[in-house]
Amino acid sequence: MEVIIESDDAACGVTVADVFDRAVRSGARVLGLATGSSPLSVYRELIRRHREEGLSFAAAQAFLLDEYVGLPKGHPQSYAHVIRTEFTDHVDVDPARVQGPDGWADDVFAAADRYDAMLRDEGPVDVQLLGIGVNGHIGFNEPGSSLGSRTRVTTLTEQTRRDNARFFDGIDEVPRHVITQGLGTISSARHLVLIATGGHKAEAVAAAVEGPLTASCPASVLQLHPHVTVVVDEAAAARLTNADFYRYARENRPR
Ligand code: F6R
């Protein structure tokens, strides 16, 4: 696992965009996208590179991590909608090749299974972008999720609903259920890139990177993966015991 500490959110966005840029220009075709606030600086930078530096997503396809269950179709906070407005509408990826779990299906349980099967068939994801919840969730794998879990319908904690209420007109509007890629599904990607910014993420980042491997901190599953990059700003790095070593290792990368 490589841990990169940047000064602020914008610098984190550039560093993560570098990872995607390098991957796409060297032939990565299957991208894993996240929603929420954390990836916005990454998408801004990728859009800029698309417009100004010829970075093309024309050959790519993309898979979302998760989707709310029970929102009206076209709801501005559905992740299918958010990813279009924040990223994919502004680059040259084929909209038909941007897929997410079907949170509107009559049978959402079957839809979750279908999505997992699609990821197996069309994957693996080359580079998967991840945010982290203050409780250590990735995707919407809340504490207690099996480290080997697959895509499924699951229940959000009240904490996550409170955290996400800022996107809605109050907590009552936030759905209770989601379809999320499981921790095992996410771990099938070739390269996992987690971005976290702000002091409110510091504890979760430290637990994920340096804490015990445990379902109580779902993001600790990253410790099992062979290729992980964690990009954090100074505030989110504040609880990392080995922060000085991560800085030293970055300055002294083997060549
Ligand atoms: C969203 C997702 C979640 C978020 C996490 C952090 O697709 O999978 O794991 O990444 O809740 O959210 P923000 O970035 O809004 O703090």
Short mmCIF file of C-alpha atoms and ligand atoms in Angstrom, two decimals:
data_model
loop_
_atom_site.label_atom_id
_atom_site.label_comp_id
_atom_site.label_asym_id
_atom_site.label_seq_id
_atom_site.Cartn_x
_atom_site.Cartn_y
_atom_site.Cartn_z
CA MET A 1 0.00 0.00 0.00
CA GLU A 2 1.31 3.43 -0.89
CA VAL A 3 0.10 6.33 1.27
CA ILE A 4 0.49 9.77 -0.29
CA ILE A 5 -0.02 12.85 1.86
CA GLU A 6 -0.85 16.05 -0.01
CA SER A 7 -1.38 19.58 1.27
CA ASP A 8 -5.07 19.92 0.41
CA ASP A 9 -8.07 18.59 -1.48
CA ALA A 10 -7.06 20.07 -4.84
CA ALA A 11 -3.58 18.51 -4.65
CA CYS A 12 -5.15 15.15 -3.75
CA GLY A 13 -7.38 15.48 -6.83
CA VAL A 14 -4.38 16.07 -9.09
CA THR A 15 -2.49 13.09 -7.66
CA VAL A 16 -5.44 10.74 -8.10
CA ALA A 17 -6.11 12.15 -11.57
CA ASP A 18 -2.47 11.32 -12.40
CA VAL A 19 -3.17 7.67 -11.56
CA PHE A 20 -6.25 7.57 -13.83
CA ASP A 21 -4.52 9.56 -16.57
CA ARG A 22 -1.53 7.18 -16.65
CA ALA A 23 -3.81 4.14 -16.58
CA VAL A 24 -6.11 5.35 -19.36
CA ARG A 25 -3.26 6.49 -21.61
CA SER A 26 -1.59 3.11 -21.18
CA GLY A 27 -4.70 1.17 -22.13
CA ALA A 28 -6.89 0.76 -19.03
CA ARG A 29 -10.45 0.31 -20.28
CA VAL A 30 -12.53 -0.50 -17.21
CA LEU A 31 -12.82 2.28 -14.66
CA GLY A 32 -14.48 2.11 -11.26
CA LEU A 33 -16.11 5.37 -10.18
CA ALA A 34 -17.25 6.63 -6.78
CA THR A 35 -19.71 9.36 -5.84
CA GLY A 36 -20.01 11.67 -2.83
CA SER A 37 -17.81 14.71 -2.18
CA SER A 38 -14.38 13.08 -2.05
CA PRO A 39 -13.93 12.34 -5.78
CA LEU A 40 -15.06 15.78 -6.99
CA SER A 41 -11.54 17.25 -7.15
CA VAL A 42 -10.47 14.19 -9.18
CA TYR A 43 -13.32 14.58 -11.66
CA ARG A 44 -12.65 18.32 -12.02
CA GLU A 45 -9.01 17.59 -12.88
CA LEU A 46 -9.85 14.77 -15.30
CA ILE A 47 -12.38 16.99 -17.08
CA ARG A 48 -9.73 19.70 -17.39
CA ARG A 49 -7.23 17.23 -18.84
CA HIS A 50 -9.88 15.96 -21.26
CA ARG A 51 -10.54 19.51 -22.47
CA GLU A 52 -7.00 20.83 -22.44
CA GLU A 53 -4.65 17.86 -22.72
CA GLY A 54 -6.41 15.37 -24.97
CA LEU A 55 -7.14 12.79 -22.29
CA SER A 56 -9.78 10.58 -23.90
CA PHE A 57 -12.21 8.15 -22.29
CA ALA A 58 -13.71 7.09 -25.63
CA ALA A 59 -12.47 3.52 -25.26
CA ALA A 60 -13.42 3.23 -21.60
CA GLN A 61 -16.36 1.83 -19.77
CA ALA A 62 -17.21 2.67 -16.18
CA PHE A 63 -18.92 1.00 -13.24
CA LEU A 64 -20.34 2.74 -10.20
CA LEU A 65 -19.84 1.43 -6.70
CA ASP A 66 -23.34 1.84 -5.43
CA GLU A 67 -26.86 3.21 -5.80
CA TYR A 68 -29.68 4.18 -3.48
CA VAL A 69 -32.79 2.01 -3.45
CA GLY A 70 -36.16 3.72 -3.62
CA LEU A 71 -35.39 7.18 -4.99
CA PRO A 72 -37.63 8.36 -7.83
CA LYS A 73 -36.05 7.70 -11.22
CA GLY A 74 -33.98 10.71 -12.31
CA HIS A 75 -33.69 12.02 -8.73
CA PRO A 76 -30.77 14.48 -8.69
CA GLN A 77 -29.11 12.59 -5.83
CA SER A 78 -29.29 9.17 -7.44
CA TYR A 79 -25.72 8.15 -8.13
CA ALA A 80 -26.57 7.39 -11.77
CA HIS A 81 -27.52 11.07 -12.08
CA VAL A 82 -24.68 12.46 -9.93
CA ILE A 83 -21.95 10.72 -11.90
CA ARG A 84 -23.30 12.19 -15.14
CA THR A 85 -23.50 15.74 -13.85
CA GLU A 86 -20.18 15.64 -11.99
CA PHE A 87 -18.11 13.71 -14.51
CA THR A 88 -19.23 11.58 -17.41
CA ASP A 89 -21.33 14.22 -19.23
CA HIS A 90 -18.18 16.34 -19.45
CA VAL A 91 -15.88 13.76 -21.05
CA ASP A 92 -16.13 11.53 -24.11
CA VAL A 93 -17.06 8.23 -22.45
CA ASP A 94 -20.05 6.54 -24.11
CA PRO A 95 -23.00 7.15 -21.71
CA ALA A 96 -24.34 3.67 -22.49
CA ARG A 97 -21.10 2.24 -21.13
CA VAL A 98 -21.43 3.91 -17.72
CA GLN A 99 -23.27 1.44 -15.53
CA GLY A 100 -24.43 1.27 -11.96
CA PRO A 101 -26.57 -1.01 -9.84
CA ASP A 102 -30.29 -0.78 -10.68
CA GLY A 103 -31.84 0.72 -7.57
CA TRP A 104 -35.21 0.98 -9.37
CA ALA A 105 -35.61 -2.69 -10.31
CA ASP A 106 -38.80 -4.48 -9.18
CA ASP A 107 -36.50 -7.06 -7.66
CA VAL A 108 -33.48 -5.18 -6.33
CA PHE A 109 -31.99 -8.38 -4.87
CA ALA A 110 -31.85 -9.95 -8.33
CA ALA A 111 -30.54 -6.65 -9.71
CA ALA A 112 -27.65 -6.78 -7.23
CA ASP A 113 -26.77 -10.31 -8.33
CA ARG A 114 -26.95 -9.25 -11.99
CA TYR A 115 -24.62 -6.34 -11.37
CA ASP A 116 -22.09 -8.56 -9.62
CA ALA A 117 -22.24 -11.02 -12.53
CA MET A 118 -21.74 -8.15 -14.99
CA LEU A 119 -18.64 -7.03 -13.10
CA ARG A 120 -17.28 -10.57 -13.22
CA ASP A 121 -18.00 -10.83 -16.97
CA GLU A 122 -16.83 -7.40 -18.07
CA GLY A 123 -14.19 -6.81 -15.40
CA PRO A 124 -11.90 -6.78 -13.75
CA VAL A 125 -11.97 -3.08 -13.07
CA ASP A 126 -8.53 -1.68 -13.91
CA VAL A 127 -8.59 1.27 -11.50
CA GLN A 128 -11.22 1.70 -8.80
CA LEU A 129 -11.73 5.07 -7.12
CA LEU A 130 -12.93 4.95 -3.51
CA GLY A 131 -13.99 7.40 -0.82
CA ILE A 132 -14.29 6.41 2.82
CA GLY A 133 -17.08 7.04 5.32
CA VAL A 134 -16.33 8.38 8.78
CA ASN A 135 -17.23 4.90 10.05
CA GLY A 136 -14.73 3.25 7.69
CA HIS A 137 -17.18 2.15 5.01
CA ILE A 138 -16.12 1.85 1.38
CA GLY A 139 -18.86 1.62 -1.17
CA PHE A 140 -21.75 1.30 1.26
CA ASN A 141 -20.23 -1.63 3.11
CA GLU A 142 -21.02 -0.55 6.63
CA PRO A 143 -19.17 -1.90 9.69
CA GLY A 144 -19.81 -5.62 10.05
CA SER A 145 -19.81 -6.27 6.30
CA SER A 146 -18.14 -9.52 5.38
CA LEU A 147 -14.67 -8.87 4.01
CA GLY A 148 -15.56 -11.24 1.16
CA SER A 149 -19.02 -9.79 0.48
CA ARG A 150 -20.39 -9.43 -3.04
CA THR A 151 -22.79 -6.89 -4.53
CA ARG A 152 -25.99 -6.88 -2.49
CA VAL A 153 -28.83 -4.86 -1.03
CA THR A 154 -27.86 -3.51 2.35
CA THR A 155 -28.97 -1.06 5.05
CA LEU A 156 -27.29 2.26 5.76
CA THR A 157 -26.33 3.16 9.31
CA GLU A 158 -28.06 6.18 10.79
CA GLN A 159 -24.63 7.86 10.87
CA THR A 160 -24.25 7.47 7.09
CA ARG A 161 -27.80 8.72 6.55
CA ARG A 162 -27.01 11.76 8.72
CA ASP A 163 -23.72 12.33 6.85
CA ASN A 164 -25.50 12.18 3.50
CA ALA A 165 -28.46 14.30 4.59
CA ARG A 166 -26.50 17.34 3.36
CA PHE A 167 -27.26 16.25 -0.20
CA PHE A 168 -31.00 15.98 0.48
CA ASP A 169 -33.75 18.09 2.07
CA GLY A 170 -33.10 16.53 5.46
CA ILE A 171 -32.43 13.05 6.80
CA ASP A 172 -35.97 11.79 6.20
CA GLU A 173 -35.31 12.03 2.46
CA VAL A 174 -32.19 9.82 2.62
CA PRO A 175 -33.02 6.24 1.60
CA ARG A 176 -32.44 3.48 4.15
CA HIS A 177 -31.26 0.95 1.60
CA VAL A 178 -28.69 0.75 -1.16
CA ILE A 179 -27.20 -1.69 -3.60
CA THR A 180 -23.46 -1.71 -3.10
CA GLN A 181 -20.56 -3.60 -4.55
CA GLY A 182 -19.31 -5.86 -1.78
CA LEU A 183 -15.84 -5.76 -0.28
CA GLY A 184 -14.92 -8.89 -2.22
CA THR A 185 -16.27 -7.33 -5.42
CA ILE A 186 -14.31 -4.12 -4.86
CA SER A 187 -11.19 -6.14 -4.06
CA SER A 188 -11.37 -7.79 -7.49
CA ALA A 189 -10.23 -4.54 -9.10
CA ARG A 190 -6.58 -4.44 -10.16
CA HIS A 191 -5.74 -1.13 -8.50
CA LEU A 192 -7.65 0.51 -5.64
CA VAL A 193 -7.23 4.26 -5.15
CA LEU A 194 -8.76 5.78 -2.03
CA ILE A 195 -9.06 9.53 -1.58
CA ALA A 196 -9.92 11.14 1.77
CA THR A 197 -9.77 14.75 2.82
CA GLY A 198 -10.64 16.66 5.99
CA GLY A 199 -10.11 16.07 9.69
CA HIS A 200 -13.42 14.24 10.05
CA LYS A 201 -11.90 11.36 8.03
CA ALA A 202 -8.66 11.12 10.04
CA GLU A 203 -9.79 8.38 12.41
CA ALA A 204 -11.28 6.22 9.63
CA VAL A 205 -8.13 6.61 7.50
CA ALA A 206 -5.87 5.58 10.39
CA ALA A 207 -8.08 2.56 11.18
CA ALA A 208 -8.14 1.52 7.51
CA VAL A 209 -4.40 1.90 6.90
CA GLU A 210 -2.83 1.08 10.26
CA GLY A 211 -5.54 -0.58 12.34
CA PRO A 212 -6.33 -4.27 12.57
CA LEU A 213 -7.90 -6.06 9.62
CA THR A 214 -11.50 -6.21 10.76
CA ALA A 215 -15.05 -6.07 9.46
CA SER A 216 -15.57 -3.32 12.04
CA CYS A 217 -13.54 -1.09 9.73
CA PRO A 218 -14.55 -2.31 6.24
CA ALA A 219 -11.85 -0.22 4.55
CA SER A 220 -9.19 -2.24 6.39
CA VAL A 221 -9.78 -4.84 3.66
CA LEU A 222 -7.44 -2.65 1.57
CA GLN A 223 -4.59 -4.14 3.61
CA LEU A 224 -5.15 -7.47 1.85
CA HIS A 225 -5.01 -6.05 -1.67
CA PRO A 226 -1.77 -6.18 -3.68
CA HIS A 227 -2.09 -2.71 -5.28
CA VAL A 228 -3.52 0.13 -3.22
CA THR A 229 -2.87 3.86 -3.31
CA VAL A 230 -4.27 5.99 -0.48
CA VAL A 231 -4.23 9.74 -1.14
CA VAL A 232 -5.03 12.00 1.83
CA ASP A 233 -4.64 15.63 2.73
CA GLU A 234 -2.80 16.75 5.87
CA ALA A 235 -6.01 16.89 7.89
CA ALA A 236 -7.08 13.36 6.97
CA ALA A 237 -3.52 12.14 7.65
CA ALA A 238 -3.48 13.62 11.16
CA ARG A 239 -3.99 10.28 12.99
CA LEU A 240 -1.50 8.24 10.93
CA THR A 241 1.28 6.97 13.20
CA ASN A 242 3.65 6.36 10.30
CA ALA A 243 3.01 9.59 8.39
CA ASP A 244 6.68 10.56 8.42
CA PHE A 245 7.64 7.23 6.89
CA TYR A 246 5.01 7.60 4.13
CA ARG A 247 6.50 10.99 3.24
CA TYR A 248 10.04 9.56 3.35
CA ALA A 249 9.06 6.57 1.20
CA ARG A 250 7.51 8.86 -1.39
CA GLU A 251 10.65 10.99 -1.57
CA ASN A 252 12.81 7.87 -1.85
CA ARG A 253 10.78 5.71 -4.21
CA PRO A 254 12.79 2.85 -5.69
CA ARG A 255 13.45 3.51 -9.39
C1 F6R B 1 -20.17 6.71 -2.63
C2 F6R B 1 -19.50 5.78 -1.73
C3 F6R B 1 -19.19 6.13 -0.32
C4 F6R B 1 -18.50 7.49 -0.17
C5 F6R B 1 -18.26 7.79 1.30
C6 F6R B 1 -17.60 9.13 1.50
O1 F6R B 1 -20.25 6.16 -3.92
O2 F6R B 1 -19.22 4.70 -2.15
O3 F6R B 1 -18.35 5.14 0.23
O4 F6R B 1 -17.30 7.48 -0.87
O5 F6R B 1 -19.48 7.78 1.99
O6 F6R B 1 -18.46 10.14 1.09
P1 F6R B 1 -17.97 11.63 0.94
O7 F6R B 1 -16.93 11.62 -0.10
O8 F6R B 1 -19.19 12.39 0.49
O9 F6R B 1 -17.45 12.04 2.26
#
